[in-house]
CSV table of C-alpha atoms in Angstrom, one decimal:
chain,number,residue,atom,x,y,z
E,192,MET,CA,-22.1,4.6,0.5
E,193,ILE,CA,-21.5,7.9,-1.4
E,194,SER,CA,-21.9,8.0,-5.1
E,195,LYS,CA,-19.3,7.7,-7.8
E,196,ALA,CA,-19.5,11.4,-8.5
E,197,LYS,CA,-19.0,12.3,-4.8
E,198,THR,CA,-16.2,9.8,-4.6
E,199,MET,CA,-14.4,11.6,-7.4
E,200,ILE,CA,-15.0,15.0,-5.8
E,201,ALA,CA,-13.3,13.7,-2.6
E,202,LEU,CA,-10.5,12.2,-4.5
E,203,GLU,CA,-9.9,15.3,-6.5
E,204,GLN,CA,-9.5,17.2,-3.3
E,205,MET,CA,-7.0,14.6,-2.1
E,206,TYR,CA,-5.1,14.9,-5.4
E,207,GLN,CA,-4.7,18.6,-4.7
E,208,MET,CA,-3.6,18.0,-1.2
E,209,PHE,CA,-1.0,15.4,-2.1
E,210,PRO,CA,-0.1,16.1,-5.8
E,211,ASP,CA,3.2,14.2,-5.5
E,212,ALA,CA,1.9,11.1,-3.7
E,213,HIS,CA,4.1,8.1,-4.6
E,214,GLY,CA,5.3,4.8,-3.3
E,215,GLU,CA,7.8,5.4,-0.5
E,216,LEU,CA,9.6,2.1,-0.7
E,217,ILE,CA,13.1,2.7,-2.2
E,218,SER,CA,14.0,0.3,-5.1
E,219,LYS,CA,15.9,0.4,-8.3
E,220,ASN,CA,14.1,-2.3,-10.3
E,221,PRO,CA,11.1,-4.7,-10.1
E,222,PHE,CA,13.0,-7.3,-8.2
E,223,GLU,CA,14.0,-4.9,-5.4
E,224,LEU,CA,10.5,-3.5,-5.3
E,225,LEU,CA,9.0,-7.0,-5.0
E,226,ILE,CA,11.3,-7.9,-2.1
E,227,ALA,CA,10.8,-4.5,-0.4
E,228,VAL,CA,7.0,-4.9,-0.5
E,229,ILE,CA,7.2,-8.4,0.9
E,230,LEU,CA,9.3,-7.0,3.8
E,231,SER,CA,6.8,-4.2,4.4
E,232,ALA,CA,4.0,-6.4,5.6
E,233,GLN,CA,3.2,-5.3,9.2
E,234,ALA,CA,6.2,-3.0,9.0
E,235,THR,CA,6.6,0.6,8.1
E,236,ASP,CA,8.2,1.7,4.8
E,237,VAL,CA,10.7,3.7,6.9
E,238,SER,CA,11.9,0.6,8.7
E,239,VAL,CA,12.1,-1.4,5.4
E,240,ASN,CA,14.1,1.4,3.7
E,241,LYS,CA,16.7,1.2,6.5
E,242,VAL,CA,17.5,-2.5,5.8
E,243,THR,CA,17.2,-2.8,2.0
E,244,PRO,CA,20.3,-0.9,1.0
E,245,THR,CA,22.5,-3.4,2.9
E,246,LEU,CA,20.3,-6.3,1.8
E,247,PHE,CA,20.4,-5.4,-1.9
E,248,ALA,CA,24.1,-4.6,-1.8
E,249,ALA,CA,24.8,-8.1,-0.6
E,250,TYR,CA,22.1,-9.8,-2.8
E,251,PRO,CA,21.5,-7.6,-5.9
E,252,THR,CA,19.9,-10.4,-8.0
E,253,PRO,CA,17.5,-13.3,-7.5
E,254,GLU,CA,20.4,-15.6,-8.0
E,255,ALA,CA,22.4,-14.0,-5.1
E,256,LEU,CA,19.4,-13.9,-2.8
E,257,ALA,CA,18.4,-17.5,-3.5
E,258,ALA,CA,21.9,-18.7,-2.8
E,259,ALA,CA,22.2,-16.8,0.5
E,260,PRO,CA,22.0,-18.7,3.8
E,261,VAL,CA,18.7,-17.8,5.7
E,262,GLU,CA,20.6,-16.9,8.8
E,263,GLU,CA,22.6,-14.3,6.9
E,264,ILE,CA,19.5,-12.8,5.4
E,265,ILE,CA,17.9,-12.7,8.9
E,266,GLU,CA,20.9,-10.7,10.2
E,267,LYS,CA,20.3,-8.0,7.5
E,268,ILE,CA,16.6,-7.6,8.2
E,269,ARG,CA,16.4,-8.3,11.9
E,270,THR,CA,15.1,-4.8,12.8
E,271,ILE,CA,11.8,-5.3,11.0
E,272,GLY,CA,8.8,-7.3,12.2
E,273,LEU,CA,8.4,-11.0,11.4
E,274,TYR,CA,12.0,-11.0,10.1
E,275,ARG,CA,12.5,-14.8,10.3
E,276,ASN,CA,9.5,-15.7,8.2
E,277,LYS,CA,10.2,-12.9,5.8
E,278,ALA,CA,13.8,-14.1,5.4
E,279,LYS,CA,12.6,-17.5,4.4
E,280,ASN,CA,9.9,-16.0,2.1
E,281,ILE,CA,12.2,-13.7,0.2
E,282,LYS,CA,14.8,-16.5,-0.3
E,283,ALA,CA,12.1,-18.8,-1.5
E,284,CYS,CA,10.6,-16.1,-3.7
E,285,ALA,CA,14.0,-15.5,-5.3
E,286,SER,CA,14.3,-19.2,-6.0
E,287,GLN,CA,10.9,-19.3,-7.6
E,288,LEU,CA,11.8,-16.4,-9.8
E,289,ILE,CA,14.8,-18.3,-11.1
E,290,GLU,CA,13.1,-21.7,-11.5
E,291,ARG,CA,9.8,-20.5,-13.0
E,292,PHE,CA,10.3,-17.0,-14.5
E,293,ASN,CA,13.9,-16.9,-15.7
E,294,GLY,CA,14.9,-14.6,-12.9
E,295,GLN,CA,12.3,-12.0,-14.0
E,296,VAL,CA,9.5,-10.6,-11.9
E,297,PRO,CA,6.2,-11.7,-13.6
E,298,ARG,CA,3.7,-9.1,-14.8
E,299,THR,CA,0.4,-10.7,-14.0
E,300,ARG,CA,-1.4,-10.8,-10.6
E,301,GLU,CA,-2.0,-14.6,-10.9
E,302,GLU,CA,1.7,-15.3,-11.3
E,303,LEU,CA,2.8,-12.8,-8.6
E,304,VAL,CA,0.5,-14.2,-5.9
E,305,SER,CA,1.9,-17.7,-6.7
E,306,LEU,CA,5.2,-16.6,-5.2
E,307,PRO,CA,6.1,-17.1,-1.5
E,308,GLY,CA,5.2,-14.1,0.6
E,309,VAL,CA,3.2,-12.4,-2.1
E,310,GLY,CA,-0.5,-11.7,-1.5
E,311,ARG,CA,-2.9,-9.7,-3.6
E,312,LYS,CA,-1.9,-6.3,-2.0
E,313,THR,CA,1.8,-7.0,-2.7
E,314,ALA,CA,1.0,-8.1,-6.2
E,315,ASN,CA,-1.0,-4.9,-6.9
E,316,VAL,CA,1.8,-2.7,-5.6
E,317,VAL,CA,4.3,-4.4,-7.9
E,318,LEU,CA,1.9,-4.2,-10.9
E,319,GLY,CA,1.3,-0.5,-10.5
E,320,ASP,CA,4.7,0.8,-9.4
E,321,ALA,CA,7.1,-1.6,-11.2
E,322,PHE,CA,5.1,-1.9,-14.5
E,323,GLY,CA,2.5,0.8,-14.6
E,324,ILE,CA,-0.3,-1.7,-14.9
E,325,PRO,CA,-3.5,-0.3,-13.4
E,326,ALA,CA,-4.1,-1.8,-9.9
E,327,ILE,CA,-5.3,-0.6,-6.5
E,328,ALA,CA,-3.6,-2.0,-3.4
E,329,VAL,CA,-5.6,-1.8,-0.3
E,330,ASP,CA,-3.6,-1.3,2.9
E,331,THR,CA,-4.8,-0.1,6.3
E,332,HIS,CA,-4.7,3.5,5.2
E,333,VAL,CA,-6.8,2.9,2.1
E,334,GLU,CA,-9.3,0.8,4.0
E,335,ARG,CA,-9.6,3.4,6.8
E,336,VAL,CA,-10.0,6.4,4.6
E,337,THR,CA,-12.5,4.8,2.2
E,338,LYS,CA,-14.7,3.6,5.1
E,339,ARG,CA,-14.6,6.9,7.0
E,340,LEU,CA,-15.8,8.7,3.9
E,341,ARG,CA,-18.3,6.0,3.2
E,342,ILE,CA,-16.7,5.4,-0.3
E,343,CYS,CA,-17.0,1.7,0.7
E,344,ARG,CA,-19.3,-0.1,3.1
E,345,LEU,CA,-18.2,-0.2,6.7
E,346,ASP,CA,-18.4,-4.0,6.7
E,347,ALA,CA,-16.5,-4.5,3.4
E,348,ASN,CA,-13.5,-6.8,3.4
E,349,VAL,CA,-10.3,-5.8,1.7
E,350,LEU,CA,-11.2,-7.4,-1.6
E,351,GLU,CA,-14.6,-5.6,-1.6
E,352,VAL,CA,-12.9,-2.3,-0.9
E,353,GLU,CA,-10.6,-2.8,-3.9
E,354,GLN,CA,-13.5,-3.8,-6.1
E,355,THR,CA,-15.6,-0.8,-5.0
E,356,LEU,CA,-12.8,1.6,-5.8
E,357,MET,CA,-12.2,-0.1,-9.2
E,358,LYS,CA,-15.9,0.5,-10.0
E,359,LYS,CA,-15.9,4.1,-8.9
E,360,VAL,CA,-12.5,5.3,-10.1
E,361,PRO,CA,-11.4,5.4,-13.8
E,362,GLU,CA,-8.8,2.8,-14.5
E,363,ASP,CA,-6.1,5.3,-15.6
E,364,LEU,CA,-6.3,6.8,-12.1
E,365,TRP,CA,-6.1,3.5,-10.1
E,366,VAL,CA,-2.4,3.8,-9.3
E,367,LYS,CA,-2.6,7.5,-8.5
E,368,THR,CA,-5.6,6.9,-6.3
E,369,HIS,CA,-3.8,4.1,-4.4
E,370,HIS,CA,-0.9,6.4,-3.6
E,371,THR,CA,-3.0,9.4,-2.8
E,372,LEU,CA,-5.3,7.5,-0.4
E,373,ILE,CA,-2.2,6.2,1.4
E,374,PHE,CA,-0.7,9.7,1.7
E,375,PHE,CA,-4.1,11.1,2.9
E,376,GLY,CA,-4.4,8.3,5.5
E,377,ARG,CA,-0.7,8.4,6.6
E,378,TYR,CA,-0.3,12.2,6.9
E,379,HIS,CA,-3.8,13.6,7.3
E,380,CYS,CA,-6.6,11.2,8.1
E,381,THR,CA,-4.5,9.2,10.6
E,382,ALA,CA,-5.9,6.4,12.7
E,383,ARG,CA,-5.7,7.9,16.1
E,384,ALA,CA,-5.6,11.7,15.6
E,385,PRO,CA,-7.1,12.6,12.2
E,386,LYS,CA,-6.9,16.3,11.4
E,387,CYS,CA,-10.7,16.8,11.1
E,388,GLU,CA,-10.6,20.4,12.2
E,389,VAL,CA,-8.6,21.4,9.1
E,390,CYS,CA,-9.9,18.8,6.7
E,391,PRO,CA,-11.5,20.1,3.5
E,392,LEU,CA,-13.5,16.9,3.3
E,393,LEU,CA,-15.2,17.3,6.7
E,394,THR,CA,-18.5,18.3,5.2
E,395,MET,CA,-18.5,14.9,3.4
E,396,CYS,CA,-17.3,12.9,6.4
E,397,GLN,CA,-19.9,11.7,8.9
E,398,GLU,CA,-17.3,10.2,11.2
E,399,GLY,CA,-15.3,13.4,11.2
E,400,GLN,CA,-18.4,15.5,12.0
E,401,LEU,CA,-19.2,13.2,14.9
E,402,ARG,CA,-15.6,13.6,16.2
E,403,MET,CA,-15.9,17.4,15.9
E,404,ARG,CA,-19.3,17.4,17.7
E,405,ALA,CA,-17.8,15.4,20.4
E,406,LYS,CA,-15.1,18.0,20.8
E,407,LYS,CA,-17.7,20.7,20.5
E,408,VAL,CA,-15.9,22.2,17.5
E,409,GLN,CA,-17.9,23.6,14.5
E,410,PRO,CA,-16.8,22.4,11.0
E,411,PRO,CA,-15.3,25.1,8.7
E,412,GLN,CA,-17.8,27.0,6.6
């Protein structure tokens, strides 16, 4: 793994590349964000953003969503992956918000992960984006980028990736780092066709250098 100092050098470069990195799920409040993040599991933000306006227009509150028939919810989210399970989960989640949290989205990870359809990644996104509470959510982009740059061990699981980043990055930069790593992975260091030939981090990236050598392309000086 690279050092904490080199990690921050890499991140600073990413911050410059994507100064406006942000969460791309559209929401107006913590409730909408929570539901949108649950829906985004194994689905793109773009696909979720296409269904949530209609969903939230019909069910703008936990009370409305909890009272909605599952089949009606399914019809509104049918275009995203795993829509049947997700419909059941968001309905159950809304019910739990009412029964246990007075209709409010809780502000602790422990309480959030106790809700149907909410795992650690979802909880961390809600903490950071809805409440500004420092957290790092590890998705496929974050995991891929941190391993390619050897910020984390190649055999690290998702929790270990999160813990490594928390140790190497100052707490006040956790949310910014989360979004920046996602943008870097989504728009630059992509899974199948990373832009190694124009990457300012190529000299730090062993995997990128191997890719370039395989293409017989010299890294930029």
